[in-house]
Structure formats: structure tokens, C-alpha cells
Short mmCIF file of C-alpha atoms in Angstrom, two decimals:
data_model
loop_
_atom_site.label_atom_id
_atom_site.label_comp_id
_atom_site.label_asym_id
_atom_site.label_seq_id
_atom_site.Cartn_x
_atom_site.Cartn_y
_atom_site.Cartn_z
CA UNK A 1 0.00 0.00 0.00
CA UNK A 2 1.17 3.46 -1.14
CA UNK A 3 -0.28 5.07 2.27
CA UNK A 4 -0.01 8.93 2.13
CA UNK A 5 -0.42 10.96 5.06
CA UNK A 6 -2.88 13.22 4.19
CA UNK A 7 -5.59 13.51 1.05
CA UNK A 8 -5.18 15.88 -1.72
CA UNK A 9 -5.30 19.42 -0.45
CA UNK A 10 -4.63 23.18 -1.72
CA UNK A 11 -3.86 25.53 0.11
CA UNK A 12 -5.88 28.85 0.28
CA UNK A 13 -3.68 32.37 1.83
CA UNK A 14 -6.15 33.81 4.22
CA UNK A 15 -4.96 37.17 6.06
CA UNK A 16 -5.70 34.80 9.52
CA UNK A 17 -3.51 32.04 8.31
CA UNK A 18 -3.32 29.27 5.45
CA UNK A 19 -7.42 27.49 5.17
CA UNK A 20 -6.99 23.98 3.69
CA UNK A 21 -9.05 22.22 1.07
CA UNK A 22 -9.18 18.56 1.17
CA UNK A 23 -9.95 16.26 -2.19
CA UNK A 24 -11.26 13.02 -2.62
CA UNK A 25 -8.53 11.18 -4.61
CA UNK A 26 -11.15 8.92 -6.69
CA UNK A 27 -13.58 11.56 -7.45
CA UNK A 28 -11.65 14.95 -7.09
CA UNK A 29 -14.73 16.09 -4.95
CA UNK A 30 -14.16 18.63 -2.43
CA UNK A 31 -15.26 17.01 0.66
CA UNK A 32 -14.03 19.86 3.32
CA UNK A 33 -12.25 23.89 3.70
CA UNK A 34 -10.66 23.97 6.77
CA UNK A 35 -10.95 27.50 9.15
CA UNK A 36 -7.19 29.16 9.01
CA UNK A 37 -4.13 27.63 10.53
CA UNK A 38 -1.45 29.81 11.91
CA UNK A 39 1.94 28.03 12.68
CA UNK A 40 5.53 27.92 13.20
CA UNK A 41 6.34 25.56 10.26
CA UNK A 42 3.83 24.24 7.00
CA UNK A 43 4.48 20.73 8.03
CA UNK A 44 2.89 21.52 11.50
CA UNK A 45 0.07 23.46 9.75
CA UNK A 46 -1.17 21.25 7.29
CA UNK A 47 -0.50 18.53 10.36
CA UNK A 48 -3.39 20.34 12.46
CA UNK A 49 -5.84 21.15 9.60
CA UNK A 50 -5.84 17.89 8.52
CA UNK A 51 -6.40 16.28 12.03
CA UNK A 52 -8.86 18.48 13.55
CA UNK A 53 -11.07 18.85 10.21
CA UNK A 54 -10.04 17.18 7.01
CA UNK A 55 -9.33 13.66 8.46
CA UNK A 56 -12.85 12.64 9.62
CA UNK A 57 -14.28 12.79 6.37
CA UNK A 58 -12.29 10.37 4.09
CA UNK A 59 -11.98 6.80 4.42
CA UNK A 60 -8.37 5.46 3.63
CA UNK A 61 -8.19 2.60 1.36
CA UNK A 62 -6.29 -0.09 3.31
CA UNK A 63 -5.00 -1.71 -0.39
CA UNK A 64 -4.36 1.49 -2.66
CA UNK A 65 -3.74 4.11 0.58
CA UNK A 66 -6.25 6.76 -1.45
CA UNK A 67 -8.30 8.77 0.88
CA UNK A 68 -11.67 8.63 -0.44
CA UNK A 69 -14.90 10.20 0.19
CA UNK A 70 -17.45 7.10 1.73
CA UNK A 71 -19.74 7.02 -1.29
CA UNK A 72 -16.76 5.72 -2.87
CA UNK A 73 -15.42 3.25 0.35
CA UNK A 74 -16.43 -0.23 0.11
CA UNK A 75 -16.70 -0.83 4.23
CA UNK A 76 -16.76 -4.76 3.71
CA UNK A 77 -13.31 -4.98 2.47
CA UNK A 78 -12.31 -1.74 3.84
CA UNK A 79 -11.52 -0.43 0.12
CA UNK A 80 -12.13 2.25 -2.17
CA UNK A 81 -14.43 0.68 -5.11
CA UNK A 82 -11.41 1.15 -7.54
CA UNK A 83 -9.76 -1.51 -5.35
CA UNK A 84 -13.21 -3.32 -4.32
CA UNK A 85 -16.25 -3.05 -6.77
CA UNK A 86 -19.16 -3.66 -3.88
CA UNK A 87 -19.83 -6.76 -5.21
CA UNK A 88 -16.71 -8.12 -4.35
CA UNK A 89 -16.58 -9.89 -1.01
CA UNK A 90 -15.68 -8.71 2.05
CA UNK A 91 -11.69 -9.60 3.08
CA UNK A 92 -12.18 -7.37 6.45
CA UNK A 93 -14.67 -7.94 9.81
CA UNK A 94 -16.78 -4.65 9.66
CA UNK A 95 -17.29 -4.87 13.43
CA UNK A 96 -13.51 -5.55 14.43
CA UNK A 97 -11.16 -5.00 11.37
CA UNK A 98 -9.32 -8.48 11.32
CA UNK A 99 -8.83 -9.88 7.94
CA UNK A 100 -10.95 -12.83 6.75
CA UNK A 101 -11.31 -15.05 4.09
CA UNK A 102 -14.36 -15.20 1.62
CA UNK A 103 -15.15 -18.75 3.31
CA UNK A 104 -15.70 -17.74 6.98
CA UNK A 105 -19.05 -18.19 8.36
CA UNK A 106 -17.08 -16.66 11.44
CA UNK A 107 -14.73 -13.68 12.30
CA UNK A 108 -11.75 -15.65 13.32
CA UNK A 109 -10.76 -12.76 15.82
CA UNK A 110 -14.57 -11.19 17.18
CA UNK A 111 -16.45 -14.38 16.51
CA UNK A 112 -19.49 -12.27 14.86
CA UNK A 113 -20.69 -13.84 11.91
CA UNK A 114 -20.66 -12.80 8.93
CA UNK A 115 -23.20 -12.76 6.31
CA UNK A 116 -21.86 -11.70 2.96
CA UNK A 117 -25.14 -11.60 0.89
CA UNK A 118 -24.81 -7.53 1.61
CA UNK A 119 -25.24 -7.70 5.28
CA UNK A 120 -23.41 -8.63 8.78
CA UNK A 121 -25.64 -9.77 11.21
CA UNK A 122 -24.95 -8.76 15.31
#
């Protein structure tokens, strides 16, 4: 996986400090502007802007390390539909995150079953 640390982002100059614009990296959809960040260093900047606002809404795709928007996140295999069309089956436990294989009944780590006919059952 090619992880990168944040999503696609511009920077906007704002006379309070640099606002952030965060990308979906399937769609190129703007998913969030971030209020302006004032720091010692750009690093620690786009650091902040992406953890206190941009993070929380992408999904990072745990096979292709694009952060995607969740229209575009296949949750079962914990995927962006590039990597996972959704009618691929799941290779990750929705309710734990352990990896599984297309033939458990069974999450080998949180014992939940798991029903892949579109839906996980409690």
C-alpha cells in the first residue's frame, strides 16, 4: 500500500492564516475547507488542519492508501471501489477489522458472523 499521510489538499492564503481544502482522490470532490491555521512551520500546519477537520471525512483505502470520500469506500473490504467493486466480497470484519477469508461463516478474531449476501448480522 502506497499510504499517504494526508488527502489531496490546496492551500488557500487567508490574512488569519493558510485554510486547507481537502480532495477526494477517486472523485476529485471537495469534501471539506478547513478555518485558518497559523503556525511555526507548513508541516505543522497542514499537520493540524488535517487532524482536527479534514481527516474525519475520508476513508483510507487499506490496499491502494487513497483517501476517499465514503460514497466511494467499500466498508466490507475496507476499500475504495477502484480496489473493491461492492460486489466483491468482504476480506475485512466490519465490526472488528481483522482480515478474513471469503469462506468464513465466522470472524476468526470477534467471533461475529458474517453474512456476505450484503449484510453482517450482530
Amino acid at each position: 500500500m502506497n499510504r499517504k499521510n494526508t488527502a489531496t489538499y490546496k492551500i488557500i492564503l487567508d490574512s488569519g492564516g493558510n485554510r486547507y481544502s481537502f480532495y477526494c482522490e477517486l472523485s476529485g470532490a471537495l469534501l471539506c475547507t478547513t478555518e485558518p491555521y497559523r503556525e511555526k512551520t507548513a508541516e505543522r500546519e497542514l499537520e493540524l488542519a488535517w487532524e482536527r477537520e479534514g481527516k474525519q471525512n475520508f476513508n483510507l483505502c487499506h490496499k491502494c492508501g487513497k483517501w476517499v470520500m465514503e460514497a466511494l469506500f467499500n466498508a466490507d473490504a475496507l476499500e475504495c471501489v477502484a480496489c473493491a467493486p461492492w460486489e466483491n466480497t468482504p476480506r475485512y470484519c466490519k465490526f472488528c477489522g481483522a482480515k478474513v477469508n471469503a469462506c468464513d461463516a465466522v470472524c476468526p478474531m470477534c467471533g461475529k458472523q458474517l453474512i456476505y449476501g450484503g449484510s453482517f448480522d450482530d
